[in-house]
Short mmCIF file of C-alpha atoms in Angstrom, two decimals:
data_model
loop_
_atom_site.label_atom_id
_atom_site.label_comp_id
_atom_site.label_asym_id
_atom_site.label_seq_id
_atom_site.Cartn_x
_atom_site.Cartn_y
_atom_site.Cartn_z
CA MET A 1 -57.68 85.70 144.62
CA PRO A 2 -56.51 82.14 145.10
CA ILE A 3 -52.72 82.28 145.20
CA VAL A 4 -50.39 79.46 146.21
CA THR A 5 -46.61 79.65 146.52
CA VAL A 6 -44.54 76.52 147.06
CA HIS A 7 -40.98 76.89 148.32
CA LEU A 8 -38.52 74.33 146.96
CA LEU A 9 -34.80 73.73 146.82
CA GLU A 10 -33.25 74.94 143.59
CA GLY A 11 -31.89 72.18 141.36
CA ARG A 12 -33.68 69.29 143.09
CA HIS A 13 -36.52 68.85 140.60
CA PRO A 14 -36.62 69.22 136.80
CA ALA A 15 -38.51 72.27 135.53
CA GLY A 16 -41.14 70.01 133.95
CA GLN A 17 -41.85 68.37 137.29
CA VAL A 18 -42.26 71.76 138.97
CA SER A 19 -44.57 72.86 136.12
CA THR A 20 -46.64 69.70 136.62
CA LEU A 21 -46.90 70.51 140.32
CA LEU A 22 -48.02 74.09 139.64
CA ALA A 23 -50.64 72.89 137.16
CA GLY A 24 -51.95 70.38 139.69
CA LEU A 25 -52.06 72.96 142.48
CA THR A 26 -53.96 75.32 140.18
CA GLN A 27 -56.58 72.71 139.27
CA ARG A 28 -56.99 71.53 142.86
CA TYR A 29 -57.30 75.09 144.18
CA ALA A 30 -60.04 75.90 141.68
CA ALA A 31 -61.90 72.68 142.48
CA VAL A 32 -61.77 73.05 146.27
CA LEU A 33 -62.80 76.72 146.26
CA GLU A 34 -65.26 76.23 143.38
CA SER A 35 -63.52 79.15 141.70
CA PRO A 36 -62.87 79.76 138.00
CA VAL A 37 -59.41 78.36 137.23
CA GLU A 38 -58.34 81.61 135.53
CA ARG A 39 -58.41 83.33 138.94
CA VAL A 40 -55.81 80.98 140.42
CA ARG A 41 -52.13 81.94 140.57
CA ALA A 42 -49.46 79.36 141.43
CA PHE A 43 -45.78 80.10 141.92
CA ALA A 44 -42.67 78.11 142.74
CA GLN A 45 -40.07 79.95 144.77
CA LEU A 46 -36.73 78.19 144.30
CA HIS A 47 -34.10 78.63 147.00
CA PRO A 48 -30.37 77.87 146.66
CA PRO A 49 -29.49 74.91 148.94
CA GLN A 50 -26.93 76.99 150.84
CA LEU A 51 -29.74 79.41 151.80
CA TRP A 52 -32.11 76.68 153.06
CA SER A 53 -31.99 74.92 156.40
CA THR A 54 -34.25 72.19 157.78
CA GLY A 55 -33.71 71.27 161.40
CA GLY A 56 -30.40 73.11 161.29
CA GLU A 57 -29.16 71.06 158.33
CA PRO A 58 -28.36 73.04 155.17
CA GLY A 59 -29.93 71.90 151.92
CA VAL A 60 -32.27 69.24 153.37
CA GLU A 61 -35.45 69.16 151.28
CA ALA A 62 -38.65 70.09 153.11
CA PRO A 63 -41.20 71.78 150.82
CA TYR A 64 -43.31 74.55 152.30
CA PHE A 65 -46.41 76.17 150.79
CA THR A 66 -48.63 79.13 151.55
CA ALA A 67 -52.10 79.56 150.12
CA LEU A 68 -54.02 82.83 150.29
CA VAL A 69 -57.80 82.73 150.63
CA LEU A 70 -60.34 85.44 151.32
CA ALA A 71 -61.33 85.51 154.98
CA GLY A 72 -64.58 83.72 155.65
CA ARG A 73 -63.82 80.58 153.67
CA PRO A 74 -65.16 77.54 155.56
CA VAL A 75 -62.68 75.66 157.73
CA ALA A 76 -63.46 72.46 155.79
CA GLN A 77 -62.22 74.09 152.56
CA ARG A 78 -59.06 75.34 154.24
CA HIS A 79 -58.33 71.92 155.72
CA ARG A 80 -58.94 70.26 152.36
CA LEU A 81 -56.45 72.64 150.72
CA LEU A 82 -53.83 71.68 153.32
CA ALA A 83 -54.40 67.97 152.67
CA ASP A 84 -54.75 68.16 148.89
CA PHE A 85 -51.72 70.41 148.36
CA THR A 86 -49.63 68.12 150.57
CA ASP A 87 -50.83 65.09 148.56
CA LEU A 88 -49.83 66.78 145.30
CA ILE A 89 -46.39 67.76 146.55
CA VAL A 90 -45.75 64.21 147.80
CA ASP A 91 -47.10 62.57 144.63
CA VAL A 92 -45.43 64.85 142.08
CA LEU A 93 -42.09 65.48 143.79
CA GLY A 94 -41.73 62.17 145.61
CA VAL A 95 -40.83 63.78 148.92
CA PRO A 96 -41.73 62.28 152.31
CA ARG A 97 -45.13 63.47 153.54
CA SER A 98 -43.65 64.22 156.96
CA SER A 99 -41.31 66.80 155.40
CA VAL A 100 -44.08 68.95 153.87
CA ARG A 101 -45.39 72.00 155.71
CA GLY A 102 -48.16 74.36 154.64
CA ARG A 103 -50.16 77.34 155.76
CA ILE A 104 -53.49 78.80 154.71
CA VAL A 105 -53.47 82.59 155.03
CA PRO A 106 -56.89 84.27 155.25
CA VAL A 107 -56.93 87.79 153.82
CA ASP A 108 -59.59 90.38 154.61
CA PRO A 109 -61.45 91.26 151.36
CA ASP A 110 -60.83 94.96 152.05
CA ASP A 111 -57.08 94.25 152.04
CA TRP A 112 -57.02 92.43 148.68
CA GLY A 113 -57.25 94.16 145.32
CA ILE A 114 -58.62 92.80 142.05
CA GLY A 115 -57.79 95.19 139.25
CA GLY A 116 -57.20 97.90 141.83
CA VAL A 117 -60.60 97.42 143.49
CA PRO A 118 -60.98 95.86 146.96
CA ALA A 119 -62.11 92.25 146.58
CA GLY A 120 -65.32 92.77 148.56
CA ALA A 121 -66.45 95.52 146.18
CA ALA A 122 -65.20 93.72 143.06
CA ARG A 123 -67.11 90.55 143.92
CA ARG A 124 -70.27 92.55 144.73
CA GLN A 125 -70.03 94.22 141.30
CA GLU A 126 -69.59 90.81 139.66
CA ILE A 127 -72.61 89.34 141.48
CA ASP A 128 -74.75 92.37 140.61
CA ALA A 129 -73.72 92.13 136.94
CA ARG A 130 -74.63 88.42 136.82
CA ALA A 131 -77.99 89.11 138.46
CA ALA A 132 -78.72 91.87 135.93
CA ALA A 133 -77.79 89.57 133.04
CA ASP A 134 -80.11 86.84 134.37
CA SER A 135 -83.12 89.20 134.59
#
């Protein structure tokens, strides 16, 4: 379920730099949540400068990210995601730390689908299958 979207100004960063950022966010997300990396999704949403305003000023760069996590994740993990994602954005894009904003969005497992199955049920099936394989 781990999904992160980072909102950036279109044309401010080369595609390779944005790809590097997405790869870093993916790896960091998996590490912090102790989740298999193949479950992580990372997206860049690019906005035309004329459709972006920071403090009332059009086209002023101020990256913003949202990260979805299943409800019940420990506060320490959520705070680490906020810090680590901000670090990556600052390091990879070279933007001022004070300009970065982020939000962790907890999602109830019954409101999140994995292959069409609510996450709570899907994870229970996965845990049961692992337990059966270990016996």
